[in-house]
Short mmCIF file of C-alpha atoms in Angstrom, two decimals:
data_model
loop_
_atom_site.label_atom_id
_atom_site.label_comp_id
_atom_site.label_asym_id
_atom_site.label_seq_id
_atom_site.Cartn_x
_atom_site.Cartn_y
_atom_site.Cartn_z
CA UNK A 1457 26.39 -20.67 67.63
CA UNK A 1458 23.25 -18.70 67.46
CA UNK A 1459 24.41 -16.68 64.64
CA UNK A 1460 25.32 -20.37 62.46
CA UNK A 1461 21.65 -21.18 63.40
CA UNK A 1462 20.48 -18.47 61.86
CA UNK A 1463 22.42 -18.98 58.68
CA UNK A 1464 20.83 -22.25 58.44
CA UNK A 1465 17.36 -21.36 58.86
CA UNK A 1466 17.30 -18.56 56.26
CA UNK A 1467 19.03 -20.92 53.49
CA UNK A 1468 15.91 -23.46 54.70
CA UNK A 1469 13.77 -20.70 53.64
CA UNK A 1470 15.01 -19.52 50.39
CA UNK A 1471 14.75 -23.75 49.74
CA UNK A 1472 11.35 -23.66 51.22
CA UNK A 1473 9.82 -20.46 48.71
CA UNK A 1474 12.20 -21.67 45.74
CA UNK A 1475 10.21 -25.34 45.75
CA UNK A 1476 6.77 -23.57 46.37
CA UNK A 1477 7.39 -21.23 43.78
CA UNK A 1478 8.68 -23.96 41.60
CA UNK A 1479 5.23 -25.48 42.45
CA UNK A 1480 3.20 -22.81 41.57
CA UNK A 1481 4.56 -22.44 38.36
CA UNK A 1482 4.11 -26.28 37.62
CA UNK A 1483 0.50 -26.16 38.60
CA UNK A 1484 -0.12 -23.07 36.36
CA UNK A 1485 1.80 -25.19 33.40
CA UNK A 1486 -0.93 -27.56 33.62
CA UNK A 1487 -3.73 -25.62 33.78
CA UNK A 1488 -2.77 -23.73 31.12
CA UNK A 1489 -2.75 -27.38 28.96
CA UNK A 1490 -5.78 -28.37 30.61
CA UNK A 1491 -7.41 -25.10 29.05
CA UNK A 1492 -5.51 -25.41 25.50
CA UNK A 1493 -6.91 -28.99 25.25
CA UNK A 1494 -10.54 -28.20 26.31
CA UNK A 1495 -10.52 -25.23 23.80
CA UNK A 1496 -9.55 -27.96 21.04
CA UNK A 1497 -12.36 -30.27 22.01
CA UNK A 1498 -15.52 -29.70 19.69
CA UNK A 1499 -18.82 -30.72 20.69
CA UNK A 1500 -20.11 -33.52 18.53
CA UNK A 1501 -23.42 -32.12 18.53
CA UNK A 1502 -22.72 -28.82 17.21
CA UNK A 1503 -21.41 -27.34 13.93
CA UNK A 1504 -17.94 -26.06 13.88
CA UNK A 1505 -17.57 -22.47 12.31
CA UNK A 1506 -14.40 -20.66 11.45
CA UNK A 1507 -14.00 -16.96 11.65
CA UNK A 1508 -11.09 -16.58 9.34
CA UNK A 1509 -11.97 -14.63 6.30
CA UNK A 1510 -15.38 -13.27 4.23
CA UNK A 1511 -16.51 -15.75 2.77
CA UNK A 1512 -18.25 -14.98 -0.53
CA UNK A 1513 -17.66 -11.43 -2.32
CA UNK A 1514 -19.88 -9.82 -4.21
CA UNK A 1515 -20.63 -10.32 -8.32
CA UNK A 1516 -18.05 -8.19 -10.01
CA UNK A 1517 -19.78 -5.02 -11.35
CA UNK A 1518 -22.59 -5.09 -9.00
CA UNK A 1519 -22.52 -2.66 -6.22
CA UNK A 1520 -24.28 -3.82 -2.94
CA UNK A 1521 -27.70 -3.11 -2.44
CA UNK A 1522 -29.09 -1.80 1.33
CA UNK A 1523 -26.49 -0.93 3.34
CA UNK A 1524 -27.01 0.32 7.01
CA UNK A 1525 -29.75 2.80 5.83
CA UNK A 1526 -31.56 0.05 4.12
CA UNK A 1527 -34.63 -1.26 6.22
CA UNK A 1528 -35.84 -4.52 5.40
CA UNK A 1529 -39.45 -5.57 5.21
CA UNK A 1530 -42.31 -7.49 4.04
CA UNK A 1531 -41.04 -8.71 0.32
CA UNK A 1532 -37.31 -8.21 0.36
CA UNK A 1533 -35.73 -11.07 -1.29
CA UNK A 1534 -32.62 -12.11 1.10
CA UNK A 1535 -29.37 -14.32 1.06
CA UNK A 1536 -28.18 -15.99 4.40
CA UNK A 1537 -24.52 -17.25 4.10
CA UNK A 1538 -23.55 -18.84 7.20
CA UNK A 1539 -19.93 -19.49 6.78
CA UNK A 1540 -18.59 -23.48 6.06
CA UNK A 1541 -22.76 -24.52 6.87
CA UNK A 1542 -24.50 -24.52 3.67
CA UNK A 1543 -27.42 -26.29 5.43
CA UNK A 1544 -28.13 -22.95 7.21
CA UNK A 1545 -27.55 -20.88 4.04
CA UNK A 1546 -29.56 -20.26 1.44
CA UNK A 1547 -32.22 -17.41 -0.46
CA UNK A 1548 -35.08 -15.99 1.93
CA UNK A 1549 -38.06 -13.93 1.28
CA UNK A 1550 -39.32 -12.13 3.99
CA UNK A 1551 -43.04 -13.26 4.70
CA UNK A 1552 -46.07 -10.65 5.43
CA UNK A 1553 -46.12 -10.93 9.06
CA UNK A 1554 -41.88 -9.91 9.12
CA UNK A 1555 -40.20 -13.12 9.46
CA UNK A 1556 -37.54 -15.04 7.73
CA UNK A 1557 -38.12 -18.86 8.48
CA UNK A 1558 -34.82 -20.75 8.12
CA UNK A 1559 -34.14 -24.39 8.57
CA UNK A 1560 -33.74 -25.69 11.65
CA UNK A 1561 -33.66 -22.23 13.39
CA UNK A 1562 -37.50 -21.14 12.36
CA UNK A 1563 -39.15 -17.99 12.09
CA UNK A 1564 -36.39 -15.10 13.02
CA UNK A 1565 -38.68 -11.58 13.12
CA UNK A 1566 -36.30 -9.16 11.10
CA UNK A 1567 -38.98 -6.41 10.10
CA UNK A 1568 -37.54 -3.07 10.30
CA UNK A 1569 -34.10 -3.59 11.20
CA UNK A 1570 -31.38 -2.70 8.74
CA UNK A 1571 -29.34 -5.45 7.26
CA UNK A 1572 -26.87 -4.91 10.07
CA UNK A 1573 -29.37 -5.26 12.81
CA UNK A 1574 -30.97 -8.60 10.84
CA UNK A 1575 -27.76 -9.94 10.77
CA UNK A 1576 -26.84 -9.53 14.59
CA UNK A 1577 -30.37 -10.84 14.85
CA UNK A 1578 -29.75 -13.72 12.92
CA UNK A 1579 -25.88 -14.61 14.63
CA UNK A 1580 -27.90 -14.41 18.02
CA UNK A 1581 -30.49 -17.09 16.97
CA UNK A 1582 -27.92 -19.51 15.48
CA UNK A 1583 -26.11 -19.89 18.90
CA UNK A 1584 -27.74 -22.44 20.12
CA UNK A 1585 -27.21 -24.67 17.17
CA UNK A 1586 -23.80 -22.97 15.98
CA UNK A 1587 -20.51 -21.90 17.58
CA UNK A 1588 -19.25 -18.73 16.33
CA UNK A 1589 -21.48 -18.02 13.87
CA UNK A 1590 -20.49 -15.54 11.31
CA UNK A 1591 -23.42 -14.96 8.93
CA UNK A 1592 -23.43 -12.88 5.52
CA UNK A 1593 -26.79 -11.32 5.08
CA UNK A 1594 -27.29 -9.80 1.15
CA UNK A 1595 -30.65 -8.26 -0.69
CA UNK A 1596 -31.10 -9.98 -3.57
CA UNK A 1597 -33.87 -8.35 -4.72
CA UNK A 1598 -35.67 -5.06 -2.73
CA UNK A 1599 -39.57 -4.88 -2.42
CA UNK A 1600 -41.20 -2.48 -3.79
CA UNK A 1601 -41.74 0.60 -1.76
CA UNK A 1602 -44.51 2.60 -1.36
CA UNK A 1603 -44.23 6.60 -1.08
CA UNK A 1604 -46.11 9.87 -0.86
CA UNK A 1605 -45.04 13.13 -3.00
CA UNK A 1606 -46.71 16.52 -1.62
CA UNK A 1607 -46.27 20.10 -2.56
CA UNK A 1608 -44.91 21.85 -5.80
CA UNK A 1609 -45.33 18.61 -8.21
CA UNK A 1610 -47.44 18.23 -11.09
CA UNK A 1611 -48.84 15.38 -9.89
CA UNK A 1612 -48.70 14.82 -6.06
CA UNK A 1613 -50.18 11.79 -4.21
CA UNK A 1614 -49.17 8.11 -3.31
CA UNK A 1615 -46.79 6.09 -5.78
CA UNK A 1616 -45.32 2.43 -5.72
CA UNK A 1617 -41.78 2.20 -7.03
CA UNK A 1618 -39.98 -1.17 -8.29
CA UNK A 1619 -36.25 -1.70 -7.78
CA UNK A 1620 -33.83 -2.29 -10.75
CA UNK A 1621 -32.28 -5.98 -11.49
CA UNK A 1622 -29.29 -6.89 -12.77
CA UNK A 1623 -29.12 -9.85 -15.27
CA UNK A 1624 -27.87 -12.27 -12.35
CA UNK A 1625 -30.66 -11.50 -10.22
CA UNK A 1626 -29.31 -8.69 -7.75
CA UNK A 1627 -30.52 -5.82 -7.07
CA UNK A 1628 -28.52 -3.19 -8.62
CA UNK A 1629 -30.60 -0.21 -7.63
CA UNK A 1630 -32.89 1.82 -5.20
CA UNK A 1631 -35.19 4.50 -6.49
CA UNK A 1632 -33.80 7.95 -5.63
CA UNK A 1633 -35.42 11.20 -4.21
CA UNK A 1634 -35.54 12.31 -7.97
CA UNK A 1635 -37.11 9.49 -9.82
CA UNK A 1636 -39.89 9.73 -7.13
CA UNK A 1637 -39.93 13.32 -8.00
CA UNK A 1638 -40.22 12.79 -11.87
CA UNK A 1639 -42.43 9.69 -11.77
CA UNK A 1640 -45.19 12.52 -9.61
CA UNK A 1641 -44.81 14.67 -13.30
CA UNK A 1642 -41.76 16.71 -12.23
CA UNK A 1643 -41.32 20.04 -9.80
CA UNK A 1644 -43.03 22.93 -10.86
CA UNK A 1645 -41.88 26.29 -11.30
CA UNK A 1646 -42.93 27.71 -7.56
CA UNK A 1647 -40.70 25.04 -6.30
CA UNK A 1648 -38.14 25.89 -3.56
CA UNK A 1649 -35.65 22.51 -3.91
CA UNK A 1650 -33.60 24.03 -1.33
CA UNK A 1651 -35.50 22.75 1.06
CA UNK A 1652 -36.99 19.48 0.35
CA UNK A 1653 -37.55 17.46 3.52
CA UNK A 1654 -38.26 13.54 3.66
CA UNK A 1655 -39.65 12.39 6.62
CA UNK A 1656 -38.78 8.66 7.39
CA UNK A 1657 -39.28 5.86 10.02
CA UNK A 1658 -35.80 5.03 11.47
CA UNK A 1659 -34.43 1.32 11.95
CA UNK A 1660 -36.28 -0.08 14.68
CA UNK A 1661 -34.49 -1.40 18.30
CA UNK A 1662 -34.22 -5.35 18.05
CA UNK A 1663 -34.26 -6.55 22.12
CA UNK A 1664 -32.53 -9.35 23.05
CA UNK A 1665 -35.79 -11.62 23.41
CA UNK A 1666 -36.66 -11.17 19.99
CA UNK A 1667 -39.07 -8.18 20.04
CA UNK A 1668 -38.90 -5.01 18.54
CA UNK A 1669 -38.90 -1.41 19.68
CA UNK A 1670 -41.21 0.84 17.77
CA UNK A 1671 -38.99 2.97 15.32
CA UNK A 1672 -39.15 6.49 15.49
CA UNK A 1673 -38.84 8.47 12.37
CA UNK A 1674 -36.53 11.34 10.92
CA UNK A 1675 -36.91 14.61 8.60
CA UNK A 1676 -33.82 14.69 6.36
CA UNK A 1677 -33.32 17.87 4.68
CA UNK A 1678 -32.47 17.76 1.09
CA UNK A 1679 -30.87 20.62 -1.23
CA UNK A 1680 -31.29 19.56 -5.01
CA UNK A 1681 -29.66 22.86 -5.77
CA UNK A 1682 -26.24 21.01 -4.39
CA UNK A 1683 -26.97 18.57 -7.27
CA UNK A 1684 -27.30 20.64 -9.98
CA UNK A 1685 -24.46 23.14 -9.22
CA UNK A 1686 -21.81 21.01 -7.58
CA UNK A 1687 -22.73 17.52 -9.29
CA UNK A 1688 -23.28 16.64 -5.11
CA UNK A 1689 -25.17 13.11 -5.75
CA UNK A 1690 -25.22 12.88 -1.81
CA UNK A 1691 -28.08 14.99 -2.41
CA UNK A 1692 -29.84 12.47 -4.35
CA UNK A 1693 -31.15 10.21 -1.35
CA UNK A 1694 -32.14 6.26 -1.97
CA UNK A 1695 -35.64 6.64 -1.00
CA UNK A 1696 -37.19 3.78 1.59
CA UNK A 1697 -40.34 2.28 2.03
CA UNK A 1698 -42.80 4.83 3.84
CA UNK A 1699 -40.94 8.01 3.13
CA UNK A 1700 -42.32 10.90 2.53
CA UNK A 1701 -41.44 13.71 0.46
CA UNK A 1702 -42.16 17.59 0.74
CA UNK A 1703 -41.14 19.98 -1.15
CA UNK A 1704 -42.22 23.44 -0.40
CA UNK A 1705 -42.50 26.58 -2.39
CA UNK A 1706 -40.71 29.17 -3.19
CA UNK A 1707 -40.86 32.85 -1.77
CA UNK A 1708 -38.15 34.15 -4.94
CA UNK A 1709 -36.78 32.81 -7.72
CA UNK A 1710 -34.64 34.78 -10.38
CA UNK A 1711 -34.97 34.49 -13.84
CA UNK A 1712 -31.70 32.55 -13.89
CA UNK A 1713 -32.44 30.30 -11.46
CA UNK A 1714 -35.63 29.29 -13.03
CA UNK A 1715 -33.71 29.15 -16.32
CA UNK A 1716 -31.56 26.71 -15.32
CA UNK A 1717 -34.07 24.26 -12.78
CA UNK A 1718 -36.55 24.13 -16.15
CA UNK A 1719 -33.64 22.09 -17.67
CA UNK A 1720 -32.91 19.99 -14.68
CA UNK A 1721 -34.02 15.87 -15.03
CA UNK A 1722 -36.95 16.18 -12.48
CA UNK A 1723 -38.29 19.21 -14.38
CA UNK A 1724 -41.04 17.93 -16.78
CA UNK A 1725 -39.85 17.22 -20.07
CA UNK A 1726 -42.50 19.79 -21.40
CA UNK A 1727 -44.32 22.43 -20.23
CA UNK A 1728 -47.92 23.97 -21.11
CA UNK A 1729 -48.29 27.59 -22.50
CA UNK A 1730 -51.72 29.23 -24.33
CA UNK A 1731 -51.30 31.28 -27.74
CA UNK A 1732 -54.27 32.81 -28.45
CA UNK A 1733 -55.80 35.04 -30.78
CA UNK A 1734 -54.98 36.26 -34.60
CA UNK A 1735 -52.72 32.89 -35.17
CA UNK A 1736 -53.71 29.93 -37.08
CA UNK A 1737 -53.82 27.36 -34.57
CA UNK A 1738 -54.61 29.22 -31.21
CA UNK A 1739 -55.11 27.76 -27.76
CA UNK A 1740 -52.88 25.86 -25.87
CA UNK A 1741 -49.63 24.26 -26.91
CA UNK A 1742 -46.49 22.00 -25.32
CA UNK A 1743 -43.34 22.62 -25.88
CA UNK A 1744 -40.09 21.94 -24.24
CA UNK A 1745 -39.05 24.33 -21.21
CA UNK A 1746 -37.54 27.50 -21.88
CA UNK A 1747 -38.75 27.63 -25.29
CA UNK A 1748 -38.58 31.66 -26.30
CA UNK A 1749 -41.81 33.41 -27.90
CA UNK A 1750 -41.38 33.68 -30.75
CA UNK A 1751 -40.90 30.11 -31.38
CA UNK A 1752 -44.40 29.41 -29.50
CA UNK A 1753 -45.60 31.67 -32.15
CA UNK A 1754 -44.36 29.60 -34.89
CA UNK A 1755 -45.69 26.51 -33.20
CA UNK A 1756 -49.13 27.91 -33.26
CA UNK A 1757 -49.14 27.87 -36.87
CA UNK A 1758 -47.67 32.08 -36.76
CA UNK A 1759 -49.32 35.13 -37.91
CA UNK A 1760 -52.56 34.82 -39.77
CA UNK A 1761 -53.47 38.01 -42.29
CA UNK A 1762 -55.51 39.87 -39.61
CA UNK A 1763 -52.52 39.91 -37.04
CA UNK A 1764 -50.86 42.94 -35.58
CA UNK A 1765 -47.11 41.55 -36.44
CA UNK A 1766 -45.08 44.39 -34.60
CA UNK A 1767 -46.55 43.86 -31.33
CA UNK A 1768 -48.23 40.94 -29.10
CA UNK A 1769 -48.56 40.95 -25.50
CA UNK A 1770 -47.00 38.21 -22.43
CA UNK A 1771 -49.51 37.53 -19.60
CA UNK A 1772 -47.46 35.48 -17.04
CA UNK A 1773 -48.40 34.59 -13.30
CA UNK A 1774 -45.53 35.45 -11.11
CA UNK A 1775 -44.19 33.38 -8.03
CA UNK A 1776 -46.16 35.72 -5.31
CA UNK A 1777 -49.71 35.01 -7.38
CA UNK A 1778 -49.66 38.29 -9.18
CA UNK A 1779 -50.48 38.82 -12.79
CA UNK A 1780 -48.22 40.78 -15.38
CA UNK A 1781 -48.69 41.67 -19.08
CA UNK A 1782 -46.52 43.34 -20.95
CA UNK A 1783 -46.27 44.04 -24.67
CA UNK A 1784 -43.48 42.74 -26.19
CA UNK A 1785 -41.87 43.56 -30.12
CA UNK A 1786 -41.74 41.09 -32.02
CA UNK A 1787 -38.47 40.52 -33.69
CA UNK A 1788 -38.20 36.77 -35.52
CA UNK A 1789 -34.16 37.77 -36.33
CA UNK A 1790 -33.49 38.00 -32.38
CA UNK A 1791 -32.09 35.40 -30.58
CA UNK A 1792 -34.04 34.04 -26.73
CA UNK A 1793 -33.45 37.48 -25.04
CA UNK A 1794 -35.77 39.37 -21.79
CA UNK A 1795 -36.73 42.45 -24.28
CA UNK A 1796 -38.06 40.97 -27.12
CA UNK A 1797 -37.79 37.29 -26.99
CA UNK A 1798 -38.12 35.79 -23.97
CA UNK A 1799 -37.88 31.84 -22.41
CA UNK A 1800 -41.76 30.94 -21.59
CA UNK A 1801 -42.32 29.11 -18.25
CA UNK A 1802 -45.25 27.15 -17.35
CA UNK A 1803 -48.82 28.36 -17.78
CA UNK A 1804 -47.50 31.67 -19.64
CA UNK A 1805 -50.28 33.46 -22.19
CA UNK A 1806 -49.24 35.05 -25.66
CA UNK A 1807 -51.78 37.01 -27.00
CA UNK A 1808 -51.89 38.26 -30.84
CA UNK A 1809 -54.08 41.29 -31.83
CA UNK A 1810 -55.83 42.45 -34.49
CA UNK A 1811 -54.12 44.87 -36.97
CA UNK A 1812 -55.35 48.25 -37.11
CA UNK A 1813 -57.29 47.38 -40.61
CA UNK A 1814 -58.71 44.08 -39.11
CA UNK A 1815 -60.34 46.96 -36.55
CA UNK A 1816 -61.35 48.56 -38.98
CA UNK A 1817 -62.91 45.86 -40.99
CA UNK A 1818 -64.64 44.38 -37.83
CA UNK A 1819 -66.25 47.72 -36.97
CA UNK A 1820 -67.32 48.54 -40.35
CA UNK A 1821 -69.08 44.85 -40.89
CA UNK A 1822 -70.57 45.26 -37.02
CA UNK A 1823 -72.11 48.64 -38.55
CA UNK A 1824 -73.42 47.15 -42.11
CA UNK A 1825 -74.67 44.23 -40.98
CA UNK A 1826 -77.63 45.46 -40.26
CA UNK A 1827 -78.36 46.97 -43.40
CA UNK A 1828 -77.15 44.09 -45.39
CA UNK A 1829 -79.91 42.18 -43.78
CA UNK A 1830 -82.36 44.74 -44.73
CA UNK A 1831 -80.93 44.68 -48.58
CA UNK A 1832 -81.44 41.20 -48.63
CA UNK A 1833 -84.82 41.28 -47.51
CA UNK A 1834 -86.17 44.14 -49.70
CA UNK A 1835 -83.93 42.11 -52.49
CA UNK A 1836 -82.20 45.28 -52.91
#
C-alpha cells in the first residue's frame, strides 16, 4: 500500500514540473513577441535610419582627402551625409571659432579632431534627434595651412600652402614635406635629410560633453634619403596645419652623395658659383647643379687674351667651414671628372690668372708709367 502511494505521488510530480515547465516556456514565448514587436515600433517623432550599407562612394579617380592623420580646422570645407536624411546632410565650412553649425542640431565644436573623431562627434550629437545614426563625414576642400621651415634651406621662415582641387570640387591633394621644402628655395648642400624631424600637434581628445582636451604634439622623424634610393614615398609626409619642419646639418657628406641630392626635386633648380678674373664676363653666374668647370668657364664668356689657359684654381668651402683651393688643369676635351673637371656645388670660386706675358706686361706698364707721364709733360 505504501509503496502504490508512492508511485502515485512521484507520477503527480513529474505532471506537476512537466506543466510548470510547459509554463515557463509559454511565458518566455511571449515575451520574446512582446520584445520583437516593440523593436518594430518606430517613434513618430524621430527619423528612422538604416545601417545597411555605405551610402555614397567616392568620385571615381579621386582619392580621399584627410584620413585619420588629417586634423580639421578653421576653413576646411566639409560634407555631412547622414544616411536616408538629406535634411541633416549637406556641405559645411568650419567657422573661425571651430564649429560646424548644422540644421536642427547647431553648432557641433569639431576643431582639432581628425575626421574620425568629428564624425563620432557628430553621430553623438544626432542622437537625440536620430536613431542609429550613421554619418559620412568627407573634406571637400582643405584650408590652407600654415608652416615653418628652419635649418639648411635657402630660404627658411613661415609659409602658407594651398591644397590642390580637382575639377569637381574635391580636394585631390595635401602639400607634402617636399613641396614645403622647395617652396623655402630648396635644401642646401650642408643638409643632413637623414634626419629631418617635423614636430606636430596631435588630434586632440573630444569628451563626451562636448569639450576638448588640449592636443599634445609629436616629432616624426623623416629620412628623404629612403625616397631617393628606394622610391619610399612613405617618406614624403602630407604636411598639417602648424607643423614644423627641421632639417639639420650635416657632419659628412661624400662627393657621391652630394652628387646625387644636387639632382633631387627639393634641391634648387640652380645653384650660384663666382668666376672671376682673366674671363670676359667675370663675377657670379647660375647654372644648373653639378655643372663641371669647365663649362662655368664657358658660361663666363671663356678665356680672354691675357688668361693663363693651362691652369686656373677651385676655391670651395667644405662641409666643416674650412676653405680649400686647389689648382686644377684645364682640359676642354675631358669629360665631368675629380682631376681636371669637376661638378661645382653651391658658392664654389673659379679663379683665372694672368699669363706669364700679361705679368709681364702689367709690371713693365706699372714701371713706365711714370715716365710716360713725364714725356708727356716735357712733350717729349
Amino acid at each position: 500500500m505504501k509503496k502504490h502511494f508512492l508511485t502515485v505521488f512521484m507520477d503527480a510530480s513529474k505532471g506537476v514540473f512537466l506543466v510548470k515547465l510547459a509554463l515557463i516556456f509559454l511565458v518566455l514565448g511571449e515575451a520574446r513577441d512582446a520584445i520583437a514587436q516593440s523593436t518594430d515600433a518606430v517613434d513618430a517623432s524621430l527619423p528612422s535610419v538604416s545601417t545597411q550599407s555605405d551610402p555614397t562612394p567616392s568620385p571615381a579617380g579621386v582619392e580621399p582627402l584627410g584620413g585619420d592623420s588629417y586634423i580639421l580646422g578653421t576653413g576646411d570645407y566639409l560634407r555631412v551625409d547622414v544616411f536616408n536624411i538629406p535634411d541633416y546632410s549637406g556641405e559645411f565650412r568650419v567657422l573661425s571659432d571651430g564649429h560646424l553649425n548644422m540644421p536642427i542640431v547647431g553648432a557641433i565644436n569639431i576643431e582639432g579632431l581628425s575626421l574620425q573623431q568629428a564624425t563620432a562627434q557628430l553621430e553623438r550629437f544626432l542622437e537625440p534627434y536620430v536613431q542609429r545614426p550613421v554619418v559620412t563625414l568627407s573634406l571637400l576642400e582643405a584650408r590652407p595651412i600654415q608652416i615653418a621651415v628652419s635649418g639648411e634651406v635657402n630660404r627658411p621662415g613661415s609659409y602658407r600652402i594651398s591644397t590642390d582641387e580637382a575639377a569637381n570640387g574635391a580636394a585631390t591633394d595635401i602639400p607634402t614635406l617636399t613641396q614645403a621644402i622647395e617652396l623655402a628655395g630648396g635644401i642646401t648642400q650642408l643638409a643632413d635629410i637623414r634626419q629631418i624631424e617635423v614636430q606636430r600637434r596631435l588630434p586632440r581628445t573630444p569628451l563626451a560633453d562636448g569639450r576638448n582636451k588640449e592636443n599634445k604634439s609629436q616629432v616624426v622623424a623623416v629620412n628623404l634619403w629612403e625616397l631617393l634610393k628606394a622610391g619610399d614615398l612613405s617618406e614624403d609626409l602630407q604636411l598639417q596645419d602648424g607643423d614644423r619642419i627641421i632639417i639639420p646639418t650635416a657632419t659628412s657628406l661624400n662627393a657621391d652623395e652630394i652628387a646625387e641630392l644636387a639632382t633631387a626635386s627639393f634641391s634648387p633648380d640652380e645653384i650660384s658659383v663666382n668666376v672671376v678674373g682673366e674671363v670676359e664676363s667675370p663675377g657670379n653666374i647660375r647654372v644648373p647643379p653639378n655643372t663641371p668647370m669647365n663649362q662655368a668657364i664657358l658660361a663666363a664668356g671663356g678665356f680672354n687674351n691675357r688668361a693663363r689657359q693651362g691652369t686656373v684654381s677651385l676655391v670651395r668651402l667644405n662641409l666643416n667651414g674650412t676653405v680649400s683651393q686647389r689648382d686644377i688643369e684645364v682640359d676642354f676635351s675631358q669629360g665631368i671628372n675629380e682631376e681636371t673637371n669637376p661638378s661645382l656645388r653651391p658658392n664654389d670660386t673659379v679663379v683665372v690668372k694672368r699669363s706669364g706675358l700679361a705679368r709681364a706686361n702689367d709690371t713693365f706698364g706699372a714701371v713706365f708709367s711714370p715716365l710716360n707721364f713725364i714725356f708727356r709733360l716735357f712733350g717729349i
